[in-house]
mmCIF file of C-alpha atoms and ligand atoms in Angstrom:
data_model
loop_
_atom_site.group_PDB
_atom_site.id
_atom_site.type_symbol
_atom_site.label_atom_id
_atom_site.label_comp_id
_atom_site.label_asym_id
_atom_site.label_seq_id
_atom_site.Cartn_x
_atom_site.Cartn_y
_atom_site.Cartn_z
ATOM 1 C CA MET U 1 -15.196 -38.116 128.818
ATOM 2 C CA LYS U 2 -14.312 -41.356 126.829
ATOM 3 C CA TRP U 3 -15.882 -41.478 123.497
ATOM 4 C CA PHE U 4 -17.904 -44.628 124.173
ATOM 5 C CA ASN U 5 -19.586 -42.922 127.117
ATOM 6 C CA MET U 6 -21.038 -40.217 124.808
ATOM 7 C CA ILE U 7 -22.935 -42.558 122.502
ATOM 8 C CA GLU U 8 -26.624 -42.497 123.512
ATOM 9 C CA PRO U 9 -28.348 -45.924 123.592
ATOM 10 C CA SER U 10 -31.250 -45.612 121.035
ATOM 11 C CA PRO U 11 -34.982 -46.675 121.537
ATOM 12 C CA LEU U 12 -34.363 -49.576 119.385
ATOM 13 C CA GLY U 13 -31.713 -51.227 121.687
ATOM 14 C CA CYS U 14 -28.572 -50.374 119.519
ATOM 15 C CA ASN U 15 -26.286 -47.712 120.226
ATOM 16 C CA ARG U 16 -26.701 -44.679 118.132
ATOM 17 C CA MET U 17 -24.641 -41.077 117.745
ATOM 18 C CA THR U 18 -26.525 -38.190 118.242
ATOM 19 C CA THR U 19 -25.975 -35.394 115.518
ATOM 20 C CA GLU U 20 -23.735 -33.491 118.011
ATOM 21 C CA GLN U 21 -21.560 -36.485 118.652
ATOM 22 C CA GLU U 22 -21.372 -37.252 114.877
ATOM 23 C CA MET U 23 -20.140 -33.614 114.221
ATOM 24 C CA MET U 24 -17.243 -34.115 117.145
ATOM 25 C CA LEU U 25 -15.528 -36.815 115.471
ATOM 26 C CA GLU U 26 -12.536 -36.043 113.349
ATOM 27 C CA ASP U 27 -13.846 -34.888 109.796
ATOM 28 C CA PRO U 28 -11.396 -34.795 107.112
ATOM 29 C CA ASP U 29 -14.018 -32.880 104.587
ATOM 30 C CA TYR U 30 -14.519 -30.039 107.119
ATOM 31 C CA THR U 31 -10.932 -29.974 108.333
ATOM 32 C CA ASP U 32 -9.842 -29.372 104.536
ATOM 33 C CA PHE U 33 -12.608 -26.903 104.284
ATOM 34 C CA ILE U 34 -11.112 -24.734 107.116
ATOM 35 C CA ARG U 35 -7.615 -24.986 105.401
ATOM 36 C CA LYS U 36 -8.903 -23.647 101.969
ATOM 37 C CA VAL U 37 -11.279 -20.894 103.786
ATOM 38 C CA GLU U 38 -8.100 -19.686 105.530
ATOM 39 C CA ARG U 39 -5.920 -19.817 102.519
ATOM 40 C CA SER U 40 -8.458 -17.745 100.435
ATOM 41 C CA THR U 41 -9.875 -15.252 102.986
ATOM 42 C CA GLY U 42 -7.561 -15.180 105.897
ATOM 43 C CA ILE U 43 -10.329 -16.101 108.379
ATOM 44 C CA ASN U 44 -9.287 -19.368 110.575
ATOM 45 C CA LEU U 45 -12.500 -21.208 111.311
ATOM 46 C CA ALA U 46 -10.474 -23.127 113.906
ATOM 47 C CA ASP U 47 -10.262 -20.099 116.185
ATOM 48 C CA TYR U 48 -13.961 -20.271 116.642
ATOM 49 C CA LYS U 49 -15.739 -22.993 119.023
ATOM 50 C CA GLU U 50 -15.928 -26.098 116.703
ATOM 51 C CA SER U 51 -19.306 -27.560 117.488
ATOM 52 C CA GLN U 52 -21.304 -24.032 116.986
ATOM 53 C CA MET U 53 -19.585 -23.155 113.836
ATOM 54 C CA LYS U 54 -19.740 -26.331 112.275
ATOM 55 C CA ARG U 55 -23.425 -26.708 113.174
ATOM 56 C CA ARG U 56 -24.290 -23.289 111.616
ATOM 57 C CA LEU U 57 -22.090 -23.989 108.468
ATOM 58 C CA THR U 58 -23.470 -27.612 107.860
ATOM 59 C CA THR U 59 -26.976 -26.279 108.188
ATOM 60 C CA LEU U 60 -25.915 -23.554 105.196
ATOM 61 C CA ARG U 61 -24.349 -26.356 103.470
ATOM 62 C CA VAL U 62 -27.175 -28.772 103.408
ATOM 63 C CA LYS U 63 -29.793 -25.848 102.583
ATOM 64 C CA LYS U 64 -27.614 -25.189 99.460
ATOM 65 C CA GLY U 65 -27.936 -28.602 98.375
ATOM 66 C CA PHE U 66 -24.311 -29.704 98.765
ATOM 67 C CA ASN U 67 -23.325 -33.162 100.158
ATOM 68 C CA THR U 68 -19.865 -32.562 101.083
ATOM 69 C CA PHE U 69 -17.703 -29.184 102.321
ATOM 70 C CA ALA U 70 -15.557 -29.897 99.362
ATOM 71 C CA ASP U 71 -18.265 -29.540 96.844
ATOM 72 C CA PHE U 72 -19.527 -26.231 98.755
ATOM 73 C CA TYR U 73 -16.036 -24.730 98.586
ATOM 74 C CA ASP U 74 -15.602 -25.505 95.027
ATOM 75 C CA VAL U 75 -18.739 -23.503 94.240
ATOM 76 C CA MET U 76 -18.275 -20.717 96.746
ATOM 77 C CA ALA U 77 -14.658 -20.043 95.295
ATOM 78 C CA LYS U 78 -16.325 -18.879 92.181
ATOM 79 C CA ASP U 79 -19.930 -17.474 93.508
ATOM 80 C CA LYS U 80 -19.523 -14.121 95.346
ATOM 81 C CA GLN U 81 -23.136 -14.372 96.610
ATOM 82 C CA LEU U 82 -22.569 -17.828 98.067
ATOM 83 C CA LEU U 83 -19.145 -16.537 99.753
ATOM 84 C CA HIS U 84 -21.238 -13.609 101.294
ATOM 85 C CA GLU U 85 -23.702 -16.058 102.435
ATOM 86 C CA PHE U 86 -21.264 -18.231 104.052
ATOM 87 C CA LEU U 87 -19.702 -15.008 105.675
ATOM 88 C CA ASP U 88 -23.051 -14.113 106.799
ATOM 89 C CA ARG U 89 -23.448 -17.360 108.533
ATOM 90 C CA MET U 90 -20.131 -17.397 110.292
ATOM 91 C CA THR U 91 -20.281 -14.060 111.684
ATOM 92 C CA ILE U 92 -23.318 -13.680 114.140
ATOM 93 C CA ASN U 93 -24.325 -9.867 113.407
ATOM 94 C CA VAL U 94 -26.890 -9.405 115.991
ATOM 95 C CA SER U 95 -26.857 -6.282 117.888
ATOM 96 C CA GLU U 96 -28.817 -3.189 119.574
ATOM 97 C CA PHE U 97 -28.340 0.129 120.524
ATOM 98 C CA TRP U 98 -27.456 0.354 124.531
ATOM 99 C CA ARG U 99 -27.321 -3.312 124.739
ATOM 100 C CA ASN U 100 -27.522 -4.201 128.428
ATOM 101 C CA PRO U 101 -28.431 -0.647 129.414
ATOM 102 C CA ASN U 102 -27.221 -0.419 132.938
ATOM 103 C CA ARG U 103 -23.460 -1.271 131.762
ATOM 104 C CA TRP U 104 -23.710 1.946 129.506
ATOM 105 C CA GLU U 105 -24.717 3.855 132.582
ATOM 106 C CA VAL U 106 -21.643 2.577 134.280
ATOM 107 C CA LEU U 107 -19.687 3.672 131.398
ATOM 108 C CA ARG U 108 -21.180 7.081 131.249
ATOM 109 C CA ASP U 109 -21.204 7.787 134.894
ATOM 110 C CA GLN U 110 -18.164 5.865 136.341
ATOM 111 C CA VAL U 111 -15.748 5.076 133.562
ATOM 112 C CA LEU U 112 -15.750 8.148 131.317
ATOM 113 C CA PRO U 113 -15.290 10.652 134.293
ATOM 114 C CA LEU U 114 -12.166 8.539 135.265
ATOM 115 C CA LEU U 115 -10.729 8.483 131.772
ATOM 116 C CA MET U 116 -11.290 12.300 131.309
ATOM 117 C CA GLU U 117 -9.512 12.973 134.569
ATOM 118 C CA GLN U 118 -6.461 10.631 133.535
ATOM 119 C CA ASN U 119 -6.077 11.919 129.866
ATOM 120 C CA PRO U 120 -6.508 15.750 129.360
ATOM 121 C CA GLY U 121 -6.064 15.153 125.643
ATOM 122 C CA LYS U 122 -8.335 13.321 123.185
ATOM 123 C CA LEU U 123 -9.713 9.905 124.236
ATOM 124 C CA LYS U 124 -8.959 7.057 121.832
ATOM 125 C CA ILE U 125 -12.020 4.728 121.746
ATOM 126 C CA TRP U 126 -12.205 1.780 119.713
ATOM 127 C CA SER U 127 -15.424 -0.549 119.110
ATOM 128 C CA ALA U 128 -14.053 -3.830 118.331
ATOM 129 C CA ALA U 129 -16.413 -6.334 116.330
ATOM 130 C CA CYS U 130 -18.897 -3.440 115.898
ATOM 131 C CA SER U 131 -21.432 -5.348 113.618
ATOM 132 C CA THR U 132 -23.882 -2.897 112.083
ATOM 133 C CA GLY U 133 -22.785 0.017 114.205
ATOM 134 C CA GLU U 134 -25.142 -0.136 117.311
ATOM 135 C CA GLU U 135 -22.335 -0.105 119.638
ATOM 136 C CA PRO U 136 -20.035 2.611 118.266
ATOM 137 C CA TYR U 137 -23.254 4.956 117.709
ATOM 138 C CA THR U 138 -24.365 4.424 121.177
ATOM 139 C CA LEU U 139 -20.764 5.591 122.250
ATOM 140 C CA ALA U 140 -21.334 8.658 120.087
ATOM 141 C CA MET U 141 -24.650 9.497 121.656
ATOM 142 C CA ILE U 142 -23.420 9.131 125.136
ATOM 143 C CA LEU U 143 -20.419 11.465 124.355
ATOM 144 C CA ALA U 144 -22.672 13.884 122.452
ATOM 145 C CA ASP U 145 -24.903 14.120 125.443
ATOM 146 C CA LYS U 146 -21.944 14.585 127.804
ATOM 147 C CA GLN U 147 -20.602 17.209 125.267
ATOM 148 C CA LEU U 148 -17.431 15.352 124.686
ATOM 149 C CA LEU U 149 -17.505 14.481 121.347
ATOM 150 C CA SER U 150 -14.623 16.899 120.513
ATOM 151 C CA ARG U 151 -12.574 15.302 123.246
ATOM 152 C CA ALA U 152 -12.795 11.797 121.736
ATOM 153 C CA GLN U 153 -12.208 10.037 118.409
ATOM 154 C CA ILE U 154 -14.150 6.637 117.808
ATOM 155 C CA VAL U 155 -12.836 3.816 115.546
ATOM 156 C CA ALA U 156 -14.917 0.854 114.838
ATOM 157 C CA THR U 157 -14.098 -2.355 113.195
ATOM 158 C CA ASP U 158 -15.269 -5.526 112.149
ATOM 159 C CA ILE U 159 -14.333 -8.419 109.912
ATOM 160 C CA ASP U 160 -17.506 -8.408 107.825
ATOM 161 C CA ASP U 161 -17.627 -5.705 105.000
ATOM 162 C CA GLY U 162 -21.358 -6.248 104.718
ATOM 163 C CA VAL U 163 -22.037 -4.959 108.111
ATOM 164 C CA ILE U 164 -19.770 -2.177 107.888
ATOM 165 C CA HIS U 165 -21.463 -1.067 104.872
ATOM 166 C CA LYS U 166 -24.969 -1.344 106.664
ATOM 167 C CA ALA U 167 -23.287 0.606 109.576
ATOM 168 C CA LYS U 168 -22.141 3.554 107.179
ATOM 169 C CA GLU U 169 -25.799 3.624 105.948
ATOM 170 C CA GLY U 170 -27.180 4.011 109.502
ATOM 171 C CA LEU U 171 -30.928 2.401 109.069
ATOM 172 C CA TYR U 172 -32.276 0.585 111.715
ATOM 173 C CA VAL U 173 -35.323 -1.381 112.510
ATOM 174 C CA GLU U 174 -37.560 -0.291 115.411
ATOM 175 C CA ARG U 175 -36.379 -3.414 117.692
ATOM 176 C CA SER U 176 -32.812 -2.592 117.634
ATOM 177 C CA LEU U 177 -33.747 0.774 119.497
ATOM 178 C CA LYS U 178 -35.746 -0.686 122.149
ATOM 179 C CA ASP U 179 -33.418 0.268 124.841
ATOM 180 C CA VAL U 180 -32.672 3.650 123.646
ATOM 181 C CA PRO U 181 -34.017 6.197 126.475
ATOM 182 C CA VAL U 182 -36.761 7.939 124.571
ATOM 183 C CA GLU U 183 -35.599 11.518 124.855
ATOM 184 C CA VAL U 184 -32.230 10.254 123.308
ATOM 185 C CA ALA U 185 -33.856 8.260 120.503
ATOM 186 C CA GLU U 186 -35.916 11.425 119.726
ATOM 187 C CA ARG U 187 -32.632 13.463 119.445
ATOM 188 C CA TYR U 188 -30.672 11.179 117.202
ATOM 189 C CA PHE U 189 -32.917 9.347 115.133
ATOM 190 C CA ARG U 190 -35.822 10.130 112.461
ATOM 191 C CA ALA U 191 -38.291 7.801 111.164
ATOM 192 C CA GLU U 192 -38.044 6.933 107.674
ATOM 193 C CA GLY U 193 -40.996 4.329 106.503
ATOM 194 C CA SER U 194 -40.928 1.543 108.990
ATOM 195 C CA PHE U 195 -37.139 2.432 109.656
ATOM 196 C CA TYR U 196 -34.987 4.774 111.885
ATOM 197 C CA ARG U 197 -32.454 6.486 110.573
ATOM 198 C CA PHE U 198 -29.306 7.551 112.810
ATOM 199 C CA SER U 199 -28.109 11.191 112.970
ATOM 200 C CA GLU U 200 -25.858 12.273 109.806
ATOM 201 C CA SER U 201 -23.653 14.536 112.097
ATOM 202 C CA LEU U 202 -23.232 11.871 114.696
ATOM 203 C CA LYS U 203 -22.447 9.238 111.687
ATOM 204 C CA LYS U 204 -19.315 11.429 110.674
ATOM 205 C CA GLU U 205 -17.933 10.878 114.266
ATOM 206 C CA VAL U 206 -17.137 7.174 113.910
ATOM 207 C CA LEU U 207 -14.475 5.904 111.511
ATOM 208 C CA PHE U 208 -15.146 2.363 110.287
ATOM 209 C CA GLN U 209 -12.628 -0.073 109.154
ATOM 210 C CA LYS U 210 -12.379 -3.828 108.252
ATOM 211 C CA GLN U 211 -10.087 -5.804 110.598
ATOM 212 C CA ASN U 212 -9.769 -9.353 111.828
ATOM 213 C CA LEU U 213 -9.343 -9.363 115.395
ATOM 214 C CA LEU U 214 -7.712 -12.857 115.437
ATOM 215 C CA THR U 215 -4.946 -11.970 113.004
ATOM 216 C CA ASP U 216 -4.603 -8.155 112.424
ATOM 217 C CA ARG U 217 -2.341 -5.998 114.402
ATOM 218 C CA PHE U 218 -3.866 -3.485 116.774
ATOM 219 C CA GLU U 219 -2.818 0.138 117.208
ATOM 220 C CA ALA U 220 -1.757 1.269 120.736
ATOM 221 C CA GLY U 221 -2.857 4.034 123.185
ATOM 222 C CA TYR U 222 -6.473 3.306 123.503
ATOM 223 C CA ASP U 223 -8.127 4.489 126.478
ATOM 224 C CA LEU U 224 -11.180 2.399 125.956
ATOM 225 C CA ILE U 225 -11.731 -0.572 124.084
ATOM 226 C CA VAL U 226 -15.269 -1.960 123.859
ATOM 227 C CA CYS U 227 -15.539 -5.612 122.512
ATOM 228 C CA ARG U 228 -18.852 -7.360 123.398
ATOM 229 C CA ASN U 229 -20.621 -10.436 122.128
ATOM 230 C CA VAL U 230 -17.931 -11.901 120.007
ATOM 231 C CA MET U 231 -15.492 -13.696 122.290
ATOM 232 C CA ILE U 232 -18.072 -16.181 123.280
ATOM 233 C CA TYR U 233 -17.622 -17.543 119.796
ATOM 234 C CA PHE U 234 -13.868 -17.965 120.132
ATOM 235 C CA THR U 235 -11.806 -20.967 121.409
ATOM 236 C CA GLU U 236 -10.151 -20.549 124.639
ATOM 237 C CA GLU U 237 -6.786 -20.221 123.092
ATOM 238 C CA ALA U 238 -8.092 -17.428 120.712
ATOM 239 C CA LYS U 239 -9.516 -15.746 123.541
ATOM 240 C CA HIS U 240 -6.351 -15.757 125.627
ATOM 241 C CA LYS U 241 -4.104 -14.427 122.374
ATOM 242 C CA LEU U 242 -6.815 -11.576 122.037
ATOM 243 C CA TYR U 243 -6.815 -10.636 125.672
ATOM 244 C CA LEU U 244 -3.121 -10.166 125.423
ATOM 245 C CA LYS U 245 -3.479 -8.171 122.244
ATOM 246 C CA PHE U 246 -6.114 -5.830 123.873
ATOM 247 C CA ALA U 247 -4.021 -5.238 127.164
ATOM 248 C CA ALA U 248 -0.980 -4.355 124.937
ATOM 249 C CA SER U 249 -2.885 -1.689 123.237
ATOM 250 C CA LEU U 250 -4.523 0.041 126.146
ATOM 251 C CA ARG U 251 -2.721 2.850 127.712
ATOM 252 C CA PRO U 252 -2.224 2.260 131.613
ATOM 253 C CA GLY U 253 -5.505 2.917 133.429
ATOM 254 C CA GLY U 254 -7.350 2.508 130.119
ATOM 255 C CA PHE U 255 -10.640 0.129 130.012
ATOM 256 C CA LEU U 256 -11.762 -2.948 128.314
ATOM 257 C CA PHE U 257 -15.641 -3.289 128.042
ATOM 258 C CA VAL U 258 -16.771 -6.875 127.511
ATOM 259 C CA GLY U 259 -20.199 -8.626 126.993
ATOM 260 C CA SER U 260 -22.310 -10.035 129.697
ATOM 261 C CA THR U 261 -21.130 -13.547 129.219
ATOM 262 C CA GLU U 262 -17.658 -12.728 128.618
ATOM 263 C CA GLN U 263 -15.963 -12.323 132.298
ATOM 264 C CA ILE U 264 -12.319 -12.619 132.070
ATOM 265 C CA PHE U 265 -10.980 -15.400 134.460
ATOM 266 C CA ASN U 266 -7.831 -14.030 136.367
ATOM 267 C CA PRO U 267 -7.628 -10.636 134.462
ATOM 268 C CA LEU U 268 -4.170 -9.964 136.222
ATOM 269 C CA GLN U 269 -2.653 -12.506 133.972
ATOM 270 C CA TYR U 270 -3.077 -9.875 131.251
ATOM 271 C CA GLY U 271 -2.035 -6.753 133.452
ATOM 272 C CA MET U 272 -5.771 -5.847 133.939
ATOM 273 C CA GLU U 273 -8.037 -5.799 137.110
ATOM 274 C CA SER U 274 -11.661 -6.023 137.174
ATOM 275 C CA HIS U 275 -13.284 -2.533 137.893
ATOM 276 C CA GLU U 276 -17.055 -2.909 137.829
ATOM 277 C CA THR U 277 -18.708 -6.030 136.383
ATOM 278 C CA PHE U 278 -17.656 -6.349 132.656
ATOM 279 C CA PHE U 279 -15.204 -3.541 132.872
ATOM 280 C CA TYR U 280 -11.471 -4.476 133.142
ATOM 281 C CA ARG U 281 -8.763 -1.712 133.967
ATOM 282 C CA LYS U 282 -5.190 -1.813 132.651
ATOM 283 C CA VAL U 283 -2.831 -1.675 135.791
ATOM 284 C CA GLN U 284 -1.085 1.713 135.852
HETATM 285 C C1 SAM W 301 -22.808 -10.535 117.557
HETATM 286 S S1 SAM W 301 -22.047 -9.441 116.910
HETATM 287 C C2 SAM W 301 -21.717 -8.374 118.333
HETATM 288 C C3 SAM W 301 -21.871 -6.838 118.070
HETATM 289 C C4 SAM W 301 -21.700 -5.710 119.022
HETATM 290 N N1 SAM W 301 -20.321 -6.015 119.406
HETATM 291 C C5 SAM W 301 -22.677 -6.237 120.182
HETATM 292 O O1 SAM W 301 -22.253 -6.549 121.193
HETATM 293 O O2 SAM W 301 -23.700 -5.725 120.080
HETATM 294 C C6 SAM W 301 -20.369 -10.222 116.742
HETATM 295 C C7 SAM W 301 -19.668 -9.625 115.356
HETATM 296 O O3 SAM W 301 -18.339 -9.931 115.603
HETATM 297 C C8 SAM W 301 -17.874 -9.855 114.341
HETATM 298 N N2 SAM W 301 -16.845 -10.641 114.072
HETATM 299 C C9 SAM W 301 -16.603 -12.256 114.057
HETATM 300 N N3 SAM W 301 -15.452 -12.829 114.127
HETATM 301 C C10 SAM W 301 -14.546 -11.630 113.967
HETATM 302 C C11 SAM W 301 -13.224 -11.333 113.945
HETATM 303 N N4 SAM W 301 -12.236 -12.543 113.955
HETATM 304 N N5 SAM W 301 -12.664 -10.062 113.955
HETATM 305 C C12 SAM W 301 -13.570 -9.159 114.144
HETATM 306 N N6 SAM W 301 -14.820 -9.179 114.063
HETATM 307 C C13 SAM W 301 -15.525 -10.560 114.147
HETATM 308 C C14 SAM W 301 -19.110 -10.402 113.299
HETATM 309 O O4 SAM W 301 -18.819 -9.850 111.967
HETATM 310 C C15 SAM W 301 -20.047 -9.645 114.115
HETATM 311 O O5 SAM W 301 -20.486 -8.533 113.534
#
């Protein structure tokens, strides 16, 4: 679309840009901020969809009283608390146990049995962009209920130290348990004031690590990679590179489990085929 077509007519008769349109214009202040953030943190904001990211960060900048991203960065470089708030705002950490329950049933009843059949050894499982732990702990509960914990190792990673800390703590509000089957919740959670504490023994089954999916190297030989509700924030180019990396780190026959808005267009280009909705299998 040509730029002049995007300008909305204002009620006063002259043409006026919407905030969204203003933000899409080349903005040296923001571009410079992106460069400095990458240099100091290794996080490249340009890999994330620009309009969403810029909107979130602009809201934070204005709330903190800075007129420009340059001023915002100067203070953030010295102020750890502000840096944490920035990281918090750029990484959206919402998660739940058993998010989209019927997909976890497919994992439990169809995918896991296939994986057990093809790999008689230990299953190597990775929850990528695990946020506060709901996803890897859902995996741990499912494996425990199938008495498969000793046959699997679960690694969980996220770019954000803060969420990893919370995951290790394992304390959750009731809302994040809403899709956990009642009898499962009774087995693995204990009420603590208005919170719920996740089982100490299952916690030990998950190894948490900090990792940036877009820049760090991946281990190979995974049977199952669960990566949900983070790819929607990435640009098409960043997603493409990530799918290539995931495919390379799966063993043949291994599965990639994605979020419900993250279907892969033409998975064969990555050497994967669609198995069940939101599950892709590396071609053997
Ligand atoms: C919306 S949460 C998804 C949590 C969980 N996977 C789920 O579906 O419930 C997105 C997570 O992605 C993480 N994240 C964002 N960018 C990342 C990156 N480049 N590498 C690794 N994790 C990232 C955020 O810190 C956040 O915890």
